[in-house]
Amino acid sequence: MQQQDQHGLSEYVDIRYLDPATARFSETPGGFVRLVIGEEESYPRVALYRAFPFSFPDRYISVRDMDGNEIGMIKDLNEFDEKTAKLILRELERRYFTPVITQIESIKEEFGYAYWDVRTDAGPRRFTVRDMQSNVILLSPEHVLIIDVDGNRYEIPDYHKLDARSRKYIEDLL
């Protein structure tokens, strides 16, 4: 029997992990995130993306320049100092703002679109979903993610805990 290869992802993909000792993040006067690596590399504005937003929200964070080219990866945000971690988390929260749906007032379908009227932890929202089979996603037996036509995300951490009418809307979709 052959011994299986037990290499990590970095064995197959060239991943540059950013070292907290040399990667310095700071806020620009305009409120953006800047990155300086060592003495040689400087990026006046960077974008941050979670590789695994639900399973590892504070690990494997891709840092990209404004053209979308990856500069490097933050392996674990906890390795950075508290001030830097707060700056990065604030930026990620902006990008991944995901209101939690607490009640579904109505869902009306018309011409391939579904018009949702909901209450969330960020207040009432109205949004449109196209192709509900692809954009209403069951992440676990109870966790639901909804993506609207503009790419905004909404979540229901446990649809079983919704009121009966809201729960029925979700069960009819799943």
Coordinates of C-alpha atoms in Angstrom, one line a residue:
M1 CA 0.0 0.0 0.0
Q2 CA 1.4 3.4 -1.0
Q3 CA 1.8 6.1 1.6
Q4 CA -0.4 9.0 0.8
D5 CA 1.2 12.4 0.2
Q6 CA 0.2 14.7 3.1
H7 CA 1.2 18.1 1.7
G8 CA -0.6 21.3 2.6
L9 CA -2.1 23.6 0.0
S10 CA 1.1 25.7 -0.1
E11 CA 3.0 22.7 -1.6
Y12 CA 0.8 23.0 -4.7
V13 CA 0.2 26.7 -4.9
D14 CA 2.7 29.5 -4.5
I15 CA 1.3 31.4 -1.4
R16 CA 3.2 34.3 0.1
Y17 CA 2.2 34.5 3.8
L18 CA 2.7 38.0 5.2
D19 CA 4.9 38.1 8.2
P20 CA 3.6 40.3 11.0
A21 CA 7.2 41.4 11.8
T22 CA 7.6 43.0 8.3
A23 CA 4.1 43.7 7.0
R24 CA 2.8 47.0 8.4
F25 CA -0.8 48.0 7.8
S26 CA -2.0 51.5 8.4
E27 CA -5.0 53.7 7.7
T28 CA -4.8 56.4 5.0
P29 CA -6.2 59.9 5.6
G30 CA -9.1 58.8 3.3
G31 CA -9.9 55.8 5.5
F32 CA -8.4 53.1 3.3
V33 CA -5.9 50.5 4.3
R34 CA -2.2 50.9 3.2
L35 CA 0.4 48.2 3.4
V36 CA 4.2 48.5 3.6
I37 CA 6.3 45.3 3.5
G38 CA 9.9 45.8 4.8
E39 CA 11.7 48.7 3.2
E40 CA 11.1 47.9 -0.4
E41 CA 7.4 47.3 -1.0
S42 CA 4.6 49.9 -0.5
Y43 CA 1.0 49.7 -1.5
P44 CA -1.0 52.9 -1.0
R45 CA -4.3 51.1 -0.9
V46 CA -5.1 47.4 -0.5
A47 CA -8.2 45.2 -0.6
L48 CA -8.8 42.4 1.9
Y49 CA -10.8 39.2 1.1
R50 CA -11.6 36.2 3.3
A51 CA -10.7 32.9 1.6
F52 CA -13.0 31.0 3.9
P53 CA -15.5 33.7 5.2
F54 CA -17.7 31.2 7.2
S55 CA -15.3 28.5 8.4
F56 CA -12.2 30.6 9.1
P57 CA -13.2 34.3 9.2
D58 CA -9.9 35.4 10.9
R59 CA -7.6 33.2 8.9
Y60 CA -6.4 33.0 5.3
I61 CA -7.1 36.6 4.4
S62 CA -6.0 37.6 0.9
V63 CA -4.4 41.0 0.6
R64 CA -4.6 42.4 -2.9
D65 CA -3.6 45.6 -4.8
M66 CA -6.2 47.7 -6.4
D67 CA -5.8 45.8 -9.7
G68 CA -6.8 42.6 -7.9
N69 CA -3.4 41.0 -7.9
E70 CA -2.6 39.1 -4.7
I71 CA 0.2 40.6 -2.7
G72 CA 0.1 37.9 0.0
M73 CA -2.0 36.1 2.5
I74 CA -2.6 36.7 6.2
K75 CA -2.4 33.2 7.6
D76 CA -3.9 34.1 11.0
L77 CA -5.0 37.6 12.0
N78 CA -4.3 36.8 15.7
E79 CA -0.6 36.9 14.9
F80 CA -0.8 40.6 14.3
D81 CA -0.9 43.3 17.0
E82 CA -4.2 44.4 18.3
K83 CA -4.3 47.8 16.5
T84 CA -3.5 46.2 13.2
A85 CA -6.0 43.4 13.8
K86 CA -8.8 46.0 14.6
L87 CA -8.0 47.9 11.4
I88 CA -8.1 44.8 9.2
L89 CA -11.3 43.5 10.9
R90 CA -13.0 46.9 10.4
E91 CA -12.2 46.7 6.7
L92 CA -13.4 43.1 6.4
E93 CA -16.6 44.0 8.2
R94 CA -17.2 46.7 5.7
R95 CA -16.7 44.3 2.8
Y96 CA -18.6 41.4 4.4
F97 CA -21.5 43.3 5.9
T98 CA -24.1 40.6 6.1
P99 CA -27.4 41.6 7.9
V100 CA -29.1 38.8 9.8
I101 CA -32.7 38.2 8.8
T102 CA -34.9 38.1 11.9
Q103 CA -38.3 38.0 10.1
I104 CA -39.6 37.6 6.6
E105 CA -42.6 39.9 5.9
S106 CA -43.1 38.6 2.3
I107 CA -41.5 37.1 -0.7
K108 CA -43.2 37.8 -4.0
E109 CA -42.1 36.0 -7.2
E110 CA -42.6 37.6 -10.6
F111 CA -40.9 37.0 -14.0
G112 CA -38.0 34.9 -12.5
Y113 CA -37.3 37.4 -9.7
A114 CA -38.2 37.2 -6.0
Y115 CA -38.9 40.4 -4.1
W116 CA -38.1 40.0 -0.5
D117 CA -39.4 42.3 2.3
V118 CA -37.6 41.4 5.6
R119 CA -36.6 42.7 9.0
T120 CA -32.9 42.4 9.9
D121 CA -30.6 43.2 12.7
A122 CA -29.7 46.3 10.7
G123 CA -33.4 47.4 10.2
P124 CA -36.0 46.7 7.5
R125 CA -34.7 45.7 4.0
R126 CA -36.2 45.1 0.6
F127 CA -34.1 43.3 -2.0
T128 CA -34.5 41.2 -5.1
V129 CA -33.2 37.7 -5.7
R130 CA -32.8 36.1 -9.2
D131 CA -32.5 32.4 -9.6
M132 CA -33.5 31.4 -6.1
Q133 CA -32.1 27.8 -6.5
S134 CA -28.6 29.3 -6.9
N135 CA -28.9 32.3 -4.6
V136 CA -30.6 30.9 -1.5
I137 CA -28.0 28.6 -0.2
L138 CA -28.2 26.1 2.7
L139 CA -24.8 26.3 4.4
S140 CA -25.7 23.7 7.1
P141 CA -29.0 22.0 8.1
E142 CA -30.2 25.3 9.6
H143 CA -27.9 28.1 8.3
V144 CA -29.2 30.0 5.1
L145 CA -27.3 32.5 3.0
I146 CA -29.2 34.7 0.5
I147 CA -27.5 36.7 -2.2
D148 CA -29.4 39.5 -3.9
V149 CA -29.1 40.8 -7.5
D150 CA -26.5 43.3 -6.4
G151 CA -24.3 40.7 -4.7
N152 CA -25.3 41.8 -1.2
R153 CA -25.5 38.9 1.3
Y154 CA -28.1 38.2 4.0
E155 CA -28.0 35.3 6.4
I156 CA -30.3 33.4 8.7
P157 CA -28.1 31.5 11.2
D158 CA -30.9 29.1 12.2
Y159 CA -34.1 29.3 10.2
H160 CA -35.8 26.9 12.7
K161 CA -35.7 29.8 15.2
L162 CA -37.8 32.1 13.0
D163 CA -41.5 32.7 13.5
A164 CA -43.8 30.2 11.9
R165 CA -44.6 32.3 8.8
S166 CA -41.0 33.2 8.1
R167 CA -39.9 29.6 8.6
K168 CA -42.6 28.5 6.1
Y169 CA -41.2 30.9 3.5
I170 CA -37.7 29.3 3.9
E171 CA -39.0 25.7 4.0
D172 CA -40.9 26.3 0.8
L173 CA -37.7 27.4 -0.9
L174 CA -35.5 24.6 0.3

